[in-house]
Short mmCIF file of C-alpha atoms in Angstrom, two decimals:
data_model
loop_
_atom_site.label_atom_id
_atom_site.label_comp_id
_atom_site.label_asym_id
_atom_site.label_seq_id
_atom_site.Cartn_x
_atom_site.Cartn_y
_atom_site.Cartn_z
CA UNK D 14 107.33 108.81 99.33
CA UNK D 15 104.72 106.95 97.44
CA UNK D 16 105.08 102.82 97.03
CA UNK D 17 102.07 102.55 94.84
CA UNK D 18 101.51 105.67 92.25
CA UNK D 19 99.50 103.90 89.60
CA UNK D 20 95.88 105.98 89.39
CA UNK D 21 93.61 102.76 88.14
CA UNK D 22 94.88 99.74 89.57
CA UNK D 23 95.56 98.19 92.48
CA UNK D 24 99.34 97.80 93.01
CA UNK D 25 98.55 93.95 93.64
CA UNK D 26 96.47 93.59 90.22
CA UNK D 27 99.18 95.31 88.66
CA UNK D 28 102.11 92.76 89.46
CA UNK D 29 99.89 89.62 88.94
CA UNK D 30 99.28 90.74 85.37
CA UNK D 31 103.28 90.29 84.57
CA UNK D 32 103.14 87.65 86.85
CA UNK D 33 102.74 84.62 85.18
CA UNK D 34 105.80 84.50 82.87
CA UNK D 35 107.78 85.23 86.25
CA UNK D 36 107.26 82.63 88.93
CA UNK D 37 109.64 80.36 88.04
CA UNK D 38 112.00 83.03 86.80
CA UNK D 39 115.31 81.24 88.13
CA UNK D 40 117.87 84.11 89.38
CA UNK D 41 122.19 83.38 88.48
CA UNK D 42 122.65 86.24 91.13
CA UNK D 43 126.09 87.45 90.68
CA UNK D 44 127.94 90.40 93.02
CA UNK D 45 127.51 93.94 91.60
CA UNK D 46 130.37 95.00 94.18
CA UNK D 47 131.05 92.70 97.23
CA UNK D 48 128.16 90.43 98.66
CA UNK D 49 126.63 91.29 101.80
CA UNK D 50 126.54 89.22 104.80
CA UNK D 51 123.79 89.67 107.26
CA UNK D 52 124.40 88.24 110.54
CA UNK D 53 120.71 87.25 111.75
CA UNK D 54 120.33 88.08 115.56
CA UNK D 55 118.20 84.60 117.42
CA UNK D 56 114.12 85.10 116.74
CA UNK D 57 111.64 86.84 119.92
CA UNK D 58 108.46 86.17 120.18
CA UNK D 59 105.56 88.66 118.79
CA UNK D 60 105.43 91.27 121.19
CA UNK D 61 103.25 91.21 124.07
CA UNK D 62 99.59 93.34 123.43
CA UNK D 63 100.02 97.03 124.78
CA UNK D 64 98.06 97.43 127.87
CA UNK D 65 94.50 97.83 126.51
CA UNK D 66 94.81 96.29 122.92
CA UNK D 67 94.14 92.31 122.15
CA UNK D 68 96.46 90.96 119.69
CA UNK D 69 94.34 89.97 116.74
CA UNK D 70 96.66 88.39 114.11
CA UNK D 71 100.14 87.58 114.03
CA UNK D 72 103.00 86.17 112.28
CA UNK D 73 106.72 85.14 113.70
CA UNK D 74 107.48 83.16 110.35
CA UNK D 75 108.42 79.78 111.49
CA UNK D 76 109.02 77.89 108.97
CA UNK D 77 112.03 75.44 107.50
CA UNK D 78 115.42 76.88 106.09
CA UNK D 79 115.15 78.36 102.37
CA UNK D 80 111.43 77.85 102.38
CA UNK D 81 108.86 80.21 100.66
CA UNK D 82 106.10 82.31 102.47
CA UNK D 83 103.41 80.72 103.93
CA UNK D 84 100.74 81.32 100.95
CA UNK D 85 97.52 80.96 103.57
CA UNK D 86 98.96 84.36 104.86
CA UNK D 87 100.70 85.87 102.51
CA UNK D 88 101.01 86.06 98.00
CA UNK D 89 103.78 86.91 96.42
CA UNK D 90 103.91 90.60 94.38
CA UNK D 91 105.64 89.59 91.26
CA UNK D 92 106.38 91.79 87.96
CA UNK D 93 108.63 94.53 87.33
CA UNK D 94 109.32 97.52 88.93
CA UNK D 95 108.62 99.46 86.08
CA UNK D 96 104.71 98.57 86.42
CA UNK D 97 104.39 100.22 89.70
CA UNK D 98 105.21 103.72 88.17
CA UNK D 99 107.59 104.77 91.43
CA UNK D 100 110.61 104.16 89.08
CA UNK D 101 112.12 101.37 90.90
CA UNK D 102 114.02 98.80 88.71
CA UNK D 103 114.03 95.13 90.18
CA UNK D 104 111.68 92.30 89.06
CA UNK D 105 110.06 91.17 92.35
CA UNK D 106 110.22 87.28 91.97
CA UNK D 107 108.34 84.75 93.92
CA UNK D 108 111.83 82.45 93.54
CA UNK D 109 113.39 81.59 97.49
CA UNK D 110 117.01 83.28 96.34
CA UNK D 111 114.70 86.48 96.51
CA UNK D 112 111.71 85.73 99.24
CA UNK D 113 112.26 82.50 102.25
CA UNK D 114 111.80 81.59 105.63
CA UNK D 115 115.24 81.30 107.45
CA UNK D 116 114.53 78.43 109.37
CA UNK D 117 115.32 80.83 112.72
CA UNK D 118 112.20 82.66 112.66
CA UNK D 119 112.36 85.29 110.02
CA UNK D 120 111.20 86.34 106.55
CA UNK D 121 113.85 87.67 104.23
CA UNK D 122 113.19 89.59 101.13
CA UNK D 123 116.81 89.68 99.33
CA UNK D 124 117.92 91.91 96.35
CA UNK D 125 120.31 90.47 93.62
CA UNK D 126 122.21 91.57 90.81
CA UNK D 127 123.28 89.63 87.80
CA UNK D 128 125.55 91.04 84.72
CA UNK D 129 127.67 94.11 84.86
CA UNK D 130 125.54 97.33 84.38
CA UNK D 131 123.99 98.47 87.69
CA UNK D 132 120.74 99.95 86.30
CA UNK D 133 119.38 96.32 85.37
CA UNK D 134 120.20 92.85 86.68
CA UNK D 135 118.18 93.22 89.77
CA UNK D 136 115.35 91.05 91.36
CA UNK D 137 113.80 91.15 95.07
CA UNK D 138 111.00 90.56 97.11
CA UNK D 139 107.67 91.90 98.13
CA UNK D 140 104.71 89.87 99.71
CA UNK D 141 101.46 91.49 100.78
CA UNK D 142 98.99 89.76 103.40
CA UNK D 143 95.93 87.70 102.13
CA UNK D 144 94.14 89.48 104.64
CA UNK D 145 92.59 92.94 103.91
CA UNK D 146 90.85 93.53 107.21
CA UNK D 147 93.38 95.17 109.53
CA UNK D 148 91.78 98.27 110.52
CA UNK D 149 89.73 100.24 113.74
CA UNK D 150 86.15 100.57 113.90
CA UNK D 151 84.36 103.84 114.55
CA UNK D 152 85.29 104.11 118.53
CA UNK D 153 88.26 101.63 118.14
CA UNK D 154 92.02 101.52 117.76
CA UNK D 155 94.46 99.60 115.80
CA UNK D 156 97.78 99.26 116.18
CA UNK D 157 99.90 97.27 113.33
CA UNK D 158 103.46 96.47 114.45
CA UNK D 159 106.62 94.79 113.19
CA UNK D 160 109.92 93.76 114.26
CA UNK D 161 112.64 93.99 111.79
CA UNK D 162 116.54 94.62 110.47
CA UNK D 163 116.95 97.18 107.51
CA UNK D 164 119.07 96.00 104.83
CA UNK D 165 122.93 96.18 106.23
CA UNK D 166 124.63 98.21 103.89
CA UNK D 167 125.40 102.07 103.85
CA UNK D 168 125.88 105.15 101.80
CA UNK D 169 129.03 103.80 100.16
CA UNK D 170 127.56 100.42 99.13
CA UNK D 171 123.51 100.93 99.11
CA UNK D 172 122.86 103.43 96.82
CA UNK D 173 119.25 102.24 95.18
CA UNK D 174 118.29 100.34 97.97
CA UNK D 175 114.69 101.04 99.44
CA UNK D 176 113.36 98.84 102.22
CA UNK D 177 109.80 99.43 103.31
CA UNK D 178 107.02 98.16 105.63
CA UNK D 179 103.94 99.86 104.58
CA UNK D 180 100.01 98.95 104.09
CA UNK D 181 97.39 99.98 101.67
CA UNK D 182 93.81 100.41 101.55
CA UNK D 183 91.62 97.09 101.18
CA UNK D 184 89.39 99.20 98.88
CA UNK D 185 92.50 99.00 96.45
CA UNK D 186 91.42 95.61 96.00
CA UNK D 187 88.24 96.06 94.77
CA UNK D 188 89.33 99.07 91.77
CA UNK D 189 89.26 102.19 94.24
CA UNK D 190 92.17 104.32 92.64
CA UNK D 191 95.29 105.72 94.41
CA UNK D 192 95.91 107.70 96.85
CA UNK D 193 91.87 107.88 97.37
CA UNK D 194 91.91 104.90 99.50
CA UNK D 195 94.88 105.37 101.35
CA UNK D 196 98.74 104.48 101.81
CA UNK D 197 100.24 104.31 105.25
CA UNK D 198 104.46 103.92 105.19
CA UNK D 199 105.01 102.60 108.48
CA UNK D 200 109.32 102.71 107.40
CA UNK D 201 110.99 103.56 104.82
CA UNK D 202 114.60 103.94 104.39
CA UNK D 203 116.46 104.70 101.27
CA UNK D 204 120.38 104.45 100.15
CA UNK D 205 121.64 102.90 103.40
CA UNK D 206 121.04 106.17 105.04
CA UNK D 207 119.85 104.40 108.56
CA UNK D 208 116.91 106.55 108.78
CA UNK D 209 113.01 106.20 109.18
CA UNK D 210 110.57 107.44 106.90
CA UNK D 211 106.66 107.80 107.91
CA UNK D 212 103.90 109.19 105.50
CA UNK D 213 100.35 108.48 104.67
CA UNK D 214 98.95 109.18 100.98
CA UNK D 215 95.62 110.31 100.64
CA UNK D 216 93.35 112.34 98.42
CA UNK D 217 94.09 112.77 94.41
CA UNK D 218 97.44 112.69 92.75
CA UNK D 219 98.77 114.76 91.68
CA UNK D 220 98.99 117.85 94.42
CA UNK D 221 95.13 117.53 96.75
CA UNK D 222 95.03 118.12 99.64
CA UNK D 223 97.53 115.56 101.29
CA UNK D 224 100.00 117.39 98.58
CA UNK D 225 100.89 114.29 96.38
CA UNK D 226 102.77 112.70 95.45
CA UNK D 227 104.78 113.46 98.30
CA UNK D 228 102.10 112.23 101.08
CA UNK D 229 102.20 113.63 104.77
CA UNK D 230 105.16 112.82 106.15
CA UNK D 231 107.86 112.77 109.20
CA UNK D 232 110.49 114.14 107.16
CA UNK D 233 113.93 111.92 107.91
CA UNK D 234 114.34 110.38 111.39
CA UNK D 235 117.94 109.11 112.44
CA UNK D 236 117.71 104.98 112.88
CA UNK D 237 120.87 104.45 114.98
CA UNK D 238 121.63 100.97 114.56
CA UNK D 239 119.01 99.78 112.10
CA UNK D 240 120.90 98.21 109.91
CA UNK D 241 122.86 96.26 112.06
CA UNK D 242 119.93 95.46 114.56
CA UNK D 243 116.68 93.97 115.27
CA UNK D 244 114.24 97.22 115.66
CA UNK D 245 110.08 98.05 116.37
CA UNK D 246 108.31 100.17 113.80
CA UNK D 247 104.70 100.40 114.51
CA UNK D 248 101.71 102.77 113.77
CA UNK D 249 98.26 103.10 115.52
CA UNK D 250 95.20 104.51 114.09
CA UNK D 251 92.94 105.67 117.25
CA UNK D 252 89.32 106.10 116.03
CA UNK D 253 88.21 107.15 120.04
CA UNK D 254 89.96 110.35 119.83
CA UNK D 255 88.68 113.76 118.31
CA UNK D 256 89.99 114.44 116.10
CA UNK D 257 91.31 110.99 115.02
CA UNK D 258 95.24 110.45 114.84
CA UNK D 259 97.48 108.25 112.73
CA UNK D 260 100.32 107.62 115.11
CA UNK D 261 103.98 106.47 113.94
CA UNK D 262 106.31 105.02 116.47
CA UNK D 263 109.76 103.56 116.77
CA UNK D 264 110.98 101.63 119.65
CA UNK D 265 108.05 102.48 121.65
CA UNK D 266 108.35 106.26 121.01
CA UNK D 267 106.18 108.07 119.03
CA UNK D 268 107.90 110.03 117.17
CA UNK D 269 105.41 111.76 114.18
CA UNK D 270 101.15 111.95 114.72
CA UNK D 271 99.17 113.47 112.10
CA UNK D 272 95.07 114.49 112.61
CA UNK D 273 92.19 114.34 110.85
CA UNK D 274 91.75 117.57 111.23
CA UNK D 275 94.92 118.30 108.68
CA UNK D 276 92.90 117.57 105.87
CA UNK D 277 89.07 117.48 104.62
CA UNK D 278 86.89 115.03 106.10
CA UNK D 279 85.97 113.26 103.01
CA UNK D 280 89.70 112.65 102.27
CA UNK D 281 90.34 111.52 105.63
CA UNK D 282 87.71 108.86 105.70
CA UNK D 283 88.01 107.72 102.18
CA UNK D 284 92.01 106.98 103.21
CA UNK D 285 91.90 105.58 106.89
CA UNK D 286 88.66 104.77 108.03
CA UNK D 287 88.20 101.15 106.94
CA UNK D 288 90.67 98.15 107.00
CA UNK D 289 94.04 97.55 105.53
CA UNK D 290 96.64 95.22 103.97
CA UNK D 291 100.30 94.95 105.18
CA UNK D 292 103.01 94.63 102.33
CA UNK D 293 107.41 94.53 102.90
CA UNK D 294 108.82 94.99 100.06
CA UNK D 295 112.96 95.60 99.02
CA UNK D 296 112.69 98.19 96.25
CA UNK D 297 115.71 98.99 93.87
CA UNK D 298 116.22 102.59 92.48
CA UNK D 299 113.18 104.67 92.17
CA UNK D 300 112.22 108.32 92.37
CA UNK D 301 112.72 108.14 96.79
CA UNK D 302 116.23 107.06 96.19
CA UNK D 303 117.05 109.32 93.43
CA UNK D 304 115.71 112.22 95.53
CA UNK D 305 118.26 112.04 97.62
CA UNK D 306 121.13 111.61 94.94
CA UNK D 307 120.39 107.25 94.81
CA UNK D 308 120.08 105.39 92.62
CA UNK D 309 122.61 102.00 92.27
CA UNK D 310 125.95 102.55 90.94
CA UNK D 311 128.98 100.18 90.74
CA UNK D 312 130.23 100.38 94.58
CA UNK D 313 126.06 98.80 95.44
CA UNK D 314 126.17 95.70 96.79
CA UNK D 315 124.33 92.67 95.80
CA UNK D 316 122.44 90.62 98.41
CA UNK D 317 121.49 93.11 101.01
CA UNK D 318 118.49 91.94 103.17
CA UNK D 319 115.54 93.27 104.63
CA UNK D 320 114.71 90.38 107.94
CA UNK D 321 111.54 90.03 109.14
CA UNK D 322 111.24 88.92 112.22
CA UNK D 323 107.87 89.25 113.15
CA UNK D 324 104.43 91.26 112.56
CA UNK D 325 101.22 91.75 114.63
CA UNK D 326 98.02 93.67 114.49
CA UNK D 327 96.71 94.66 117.78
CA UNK D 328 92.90 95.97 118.40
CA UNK D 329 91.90 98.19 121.24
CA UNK D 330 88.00 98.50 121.21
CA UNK D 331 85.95 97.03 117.94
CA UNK D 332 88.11 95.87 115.02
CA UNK D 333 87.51 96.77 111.80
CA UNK D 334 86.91 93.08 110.06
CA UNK D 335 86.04 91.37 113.55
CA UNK D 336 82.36 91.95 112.76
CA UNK D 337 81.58 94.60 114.80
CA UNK D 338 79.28 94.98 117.43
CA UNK D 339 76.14 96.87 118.88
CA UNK D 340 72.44 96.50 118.44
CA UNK D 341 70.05 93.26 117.95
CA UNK D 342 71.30 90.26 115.69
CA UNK D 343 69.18 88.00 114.18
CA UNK D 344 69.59 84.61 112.35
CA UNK D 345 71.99 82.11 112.85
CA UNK D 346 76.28 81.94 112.71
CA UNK D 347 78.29 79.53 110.27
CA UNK D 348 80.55 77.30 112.18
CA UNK D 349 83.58 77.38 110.33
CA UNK D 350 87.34 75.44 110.46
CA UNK D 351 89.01 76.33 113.62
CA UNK D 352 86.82 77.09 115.74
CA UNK D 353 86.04 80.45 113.59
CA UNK D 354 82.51 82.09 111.76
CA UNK D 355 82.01 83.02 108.56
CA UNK D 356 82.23 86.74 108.18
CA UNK D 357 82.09 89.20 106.02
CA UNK D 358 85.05 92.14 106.49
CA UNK D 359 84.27 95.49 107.10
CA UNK D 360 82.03 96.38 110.42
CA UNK D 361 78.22 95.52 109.79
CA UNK D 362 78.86 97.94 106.59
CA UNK D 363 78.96 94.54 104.11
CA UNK D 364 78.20 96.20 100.45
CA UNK D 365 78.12 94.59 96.87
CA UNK D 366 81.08 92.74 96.18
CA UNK D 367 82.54 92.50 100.04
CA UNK D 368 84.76 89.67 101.03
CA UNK D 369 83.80 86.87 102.96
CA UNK D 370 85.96 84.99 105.21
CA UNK D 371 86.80 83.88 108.71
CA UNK D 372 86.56 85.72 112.01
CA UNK D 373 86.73 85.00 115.38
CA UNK D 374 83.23 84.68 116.45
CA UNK D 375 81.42 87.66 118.00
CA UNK D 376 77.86 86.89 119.46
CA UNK D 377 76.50 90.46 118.31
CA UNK D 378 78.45 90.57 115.05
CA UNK D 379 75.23 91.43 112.93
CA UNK D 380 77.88 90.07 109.51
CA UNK D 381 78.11 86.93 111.17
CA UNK D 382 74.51 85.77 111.45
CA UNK D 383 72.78 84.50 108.65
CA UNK D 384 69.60 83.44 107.50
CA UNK D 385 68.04 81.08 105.13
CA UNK D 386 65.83 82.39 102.29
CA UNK D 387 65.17 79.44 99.85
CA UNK D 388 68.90 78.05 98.95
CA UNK D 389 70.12 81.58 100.05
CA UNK D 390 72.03 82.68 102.92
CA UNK D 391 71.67 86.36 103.83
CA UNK D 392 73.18 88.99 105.81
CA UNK D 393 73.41 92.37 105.69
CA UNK D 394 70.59 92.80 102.78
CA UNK D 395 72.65 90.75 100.85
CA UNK D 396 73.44 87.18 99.66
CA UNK D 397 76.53 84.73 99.85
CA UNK D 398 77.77 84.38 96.33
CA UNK D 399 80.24 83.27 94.44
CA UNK D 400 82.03 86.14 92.81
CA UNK D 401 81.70 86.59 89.15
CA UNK D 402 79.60 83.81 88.44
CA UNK D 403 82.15 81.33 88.10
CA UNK D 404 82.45 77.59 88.50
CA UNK D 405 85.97 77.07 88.77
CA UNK D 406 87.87 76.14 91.92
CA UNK D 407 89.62 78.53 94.02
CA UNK D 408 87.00 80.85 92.43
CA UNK D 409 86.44 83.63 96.17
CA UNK D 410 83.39 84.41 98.15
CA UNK D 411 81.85 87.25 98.42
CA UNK D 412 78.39 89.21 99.45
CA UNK D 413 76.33 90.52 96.68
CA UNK D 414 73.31 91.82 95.89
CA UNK D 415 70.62 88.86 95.80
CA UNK D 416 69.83 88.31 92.24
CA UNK D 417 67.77 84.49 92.23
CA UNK D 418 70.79 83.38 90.09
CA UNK D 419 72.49 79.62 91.10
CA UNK D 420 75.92 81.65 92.22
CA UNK D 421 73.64 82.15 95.37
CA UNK D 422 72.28 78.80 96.59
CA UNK D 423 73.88 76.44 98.93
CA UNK D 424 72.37 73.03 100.37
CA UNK D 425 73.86 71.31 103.24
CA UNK D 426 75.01 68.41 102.97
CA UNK D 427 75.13 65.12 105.29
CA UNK D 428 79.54 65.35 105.73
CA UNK D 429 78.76 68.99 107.24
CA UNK D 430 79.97 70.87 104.19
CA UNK D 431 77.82 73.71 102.53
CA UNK D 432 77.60 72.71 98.59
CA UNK D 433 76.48 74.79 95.82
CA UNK D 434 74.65 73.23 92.75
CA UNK D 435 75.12 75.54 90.13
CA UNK D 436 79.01 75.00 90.25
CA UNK D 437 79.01 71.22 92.04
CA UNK D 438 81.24 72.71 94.66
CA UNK D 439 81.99 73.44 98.46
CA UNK D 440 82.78 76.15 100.83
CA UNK D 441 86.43 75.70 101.17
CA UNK D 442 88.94 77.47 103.40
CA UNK D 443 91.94 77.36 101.21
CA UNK D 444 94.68 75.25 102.19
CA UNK D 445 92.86 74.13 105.33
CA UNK D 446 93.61 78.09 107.19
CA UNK D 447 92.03 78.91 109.63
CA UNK D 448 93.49 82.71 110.50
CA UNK D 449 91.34 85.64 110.70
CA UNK D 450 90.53 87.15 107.63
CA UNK D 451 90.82 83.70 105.67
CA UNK D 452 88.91 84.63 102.22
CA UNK D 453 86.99 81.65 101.30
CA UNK D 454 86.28 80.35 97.99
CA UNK D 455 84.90 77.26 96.28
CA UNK D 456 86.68 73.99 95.83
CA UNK D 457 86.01 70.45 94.46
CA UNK D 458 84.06 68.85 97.77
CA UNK D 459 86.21 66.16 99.69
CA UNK D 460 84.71 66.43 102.93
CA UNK D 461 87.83 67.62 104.59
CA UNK D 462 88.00 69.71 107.92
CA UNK D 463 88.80 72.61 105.78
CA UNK D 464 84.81 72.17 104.73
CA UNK D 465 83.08 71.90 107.51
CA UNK D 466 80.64 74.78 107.57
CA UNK D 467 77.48 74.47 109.62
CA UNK D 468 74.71 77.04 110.03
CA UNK D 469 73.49 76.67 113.40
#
């Protein structure tokens, strides 16, 4: 069933705009029934690349007891459910009682009730990557994976409750409407059933041809166990196959593989060829849950748990964000922090408005070579630039048509940073990151590691 229904915005613009009266909403979580107690089982490591695939980005959430997410990887999706237009109920908070780090190597997002009446009361969690460039190139596969422990309650206490790891589109981002650009529900589970649920939503809402809202989907799978155990939900999108597959699997079996083929080719492409963001998010209520009779009631439980224990994106072949490859380069790479280059997501296809950002560096990665045309720095037929003309800090990178305005001109400077005059600032790489798919942005210039950037 659909996480994101809204037809104009981005679910991620959507929950920032309610945002701001919400961070530092402080939760008095009282028990709607009896509290739930999650006994966490000890952290693994990120599983080990499948034969054939290089792990490209990973997270097993280290981090101190009852701290937040770590915000160079992840934001917070705040606001309430009520904006997303999938009839959930919670407020998604940024707070810790509803998002932390466990201090044993897992992410929990944690729903809570306060007051007496079971249809309100209720905040939770949801976090989306800062990353949008998880995805396979033409040729390529990509498999995103994750290792987690449904929320432990069942049909007698977890009525409303709907747990899901799922990724959208990165051309959500950037105003493409939903389902056009894509929703892949890597596990869903509503009501404490102990299933898995698999779709992908595509096409236009309603009906289309990927029949929405509903999506392509698995239909319920049995999840012996989830609740009360660690488990591996992963899906691969192969690109080297004809026709190309979307691939659900759990526990290493794959279980549910839908084909291009099932649908147009437009509507195919528009919804999985191109990268992705990964989201978890602990829904309550909603038109999933009620579809099967849910819906919270007074026997639900407060403080059930979806853990986290790890995530990872593996590549097989070219991966979409990593620059690409193939054919002459010309011009020069940006050493970045870390060891990285600056890059610009999305395969050599760069257009107007693209984010820019760090990537491992790829010697024939035609998005990572640059050259110098006045002030300018080019690739691609385009320019570096400072999206939306603005001066302020934090303010993100991006390529854009070359226009001669001052949003385009940088001049290097003798500490190794890149500055631009029109806005007196730097290249920064927020926070000092230095993952793939760090989006860059401008900041006050301190000569910090964080702004080194070097065209070489």
């Amino acid at each position: 069933m659909p996480r994101h229904i809204s037809t104009s915005h981005p679910r991620s613009a959507v929950r920032r705009a309610a945002s701001a009266a919400l961070t530092l909403l402080a939760v008095a979580a009282l028990p709607l029934a009896a509290a739930v107690a999650v006994p966490h089982a000890a952290h693994a490591a990120v599983p080990s690349a499948p034969p054939g695939f290089s792990l490209t980005w990973s997270d097993d959430f280290t981090g101190s007891s009852g701290s937040g997410i770590d915000q160079s990887q992840w934001k917070y999706d705040t606001g309430p459910g009520s904006s997303f237009g999938t009839g959930e109920i919670e407020t998604m908070t940024s707070g810790t009682s509803n998002v932390y780090r466990d201090g044993q190597g897992h992410l929990v997002l944690q729903a809570l009730h306060s007051g007496s009446d079971p249809s309100s009361g209720w905040t939770s969690g949801r976090v989306e990557t800062q990353a949008a460039t998880f995805g396979a190139a033409p040729g390529g596969v990509v498999r995103m994976e994750s290792v987690l422990q449904q929320p432990n309650v069942t049909t007698a206490n977890g009525a409303g409750y709907w747990p899901a790891f799922w990724m959208l589109g990165a051309p959500l981002r950037s105003g493409v409407s939903w389902p056009g650009a894509g929703e892949i529900d890597v596990m869903e589970d509503i009501n404490g059933r102990s299933s898995d649920f698999s779709t992908i939503h595509c096409g236009v809402n309603p009906g289309g041809p990927c029949n929405e809202s509903t999506g392509i989907g698995s239909g319920e799978r049995a999840c012996s166990g989830c609740q009360t155990g660690f488990h591996d939900y992963a899906v691969e999108i192969d690109r080297s196959t004809s026709p190309e597959q979307v691939r659900f699997y759990l526990d290493g079996s794959n279980f549910f593989t839908i084909s291009a083929n099932q649908v147009d080719a437009t509507t195919w492409t528009n919804a999985i060829d191109h990268p992705f963001f990964i989201i978890y998010d602990l829904a309550i209520g909603g038109g999933f849950p009620n579809a099967f009779g849910g819906g919270p009631n007074a026997a639900t439980v407060s403080g059930g748990k979806l853990v986290i224990d790890s995530v990872a994106v593996y590549n097989k072949g070219a991966s979409s964000g990593s620059g690409g490859s193939g054919g002459s380069v010309s011009g020069s790479t940006i050493a970045a922090p870390g060891g990285k280059c600056v890059d610009v997501a999305g395969d050599d296809n760069g257009g107007d408005g693209t984010a820019v950002q760090l990537w491992d560096c790829l010697a024939n990665a035609k998005d990572q070579h640059w050259t110098r045309s006045g002030q300018t720095l080019q690739t691609l037929g385009r320019c570096l630039d400072i999206a939306g003309g603005s001066s302020a800090a934090g303010t993100k990178l991006q390529l854009a048509n070359c226009n001669g305005g001052g949003y385009q001109n940088w001049t290097s400077q003798s500490d190794g940073s890149l500055r631009n005059p029109t806005s007196g600032r730097c290249i920064d790489a927020p926070s000092g990151a230095t993952a793939n798919g760090t989006r860059l942005q401008i900041w006050d210039c301190n000569g910090t590691a964080a702004q080194q950037f070097r065209l070489s």
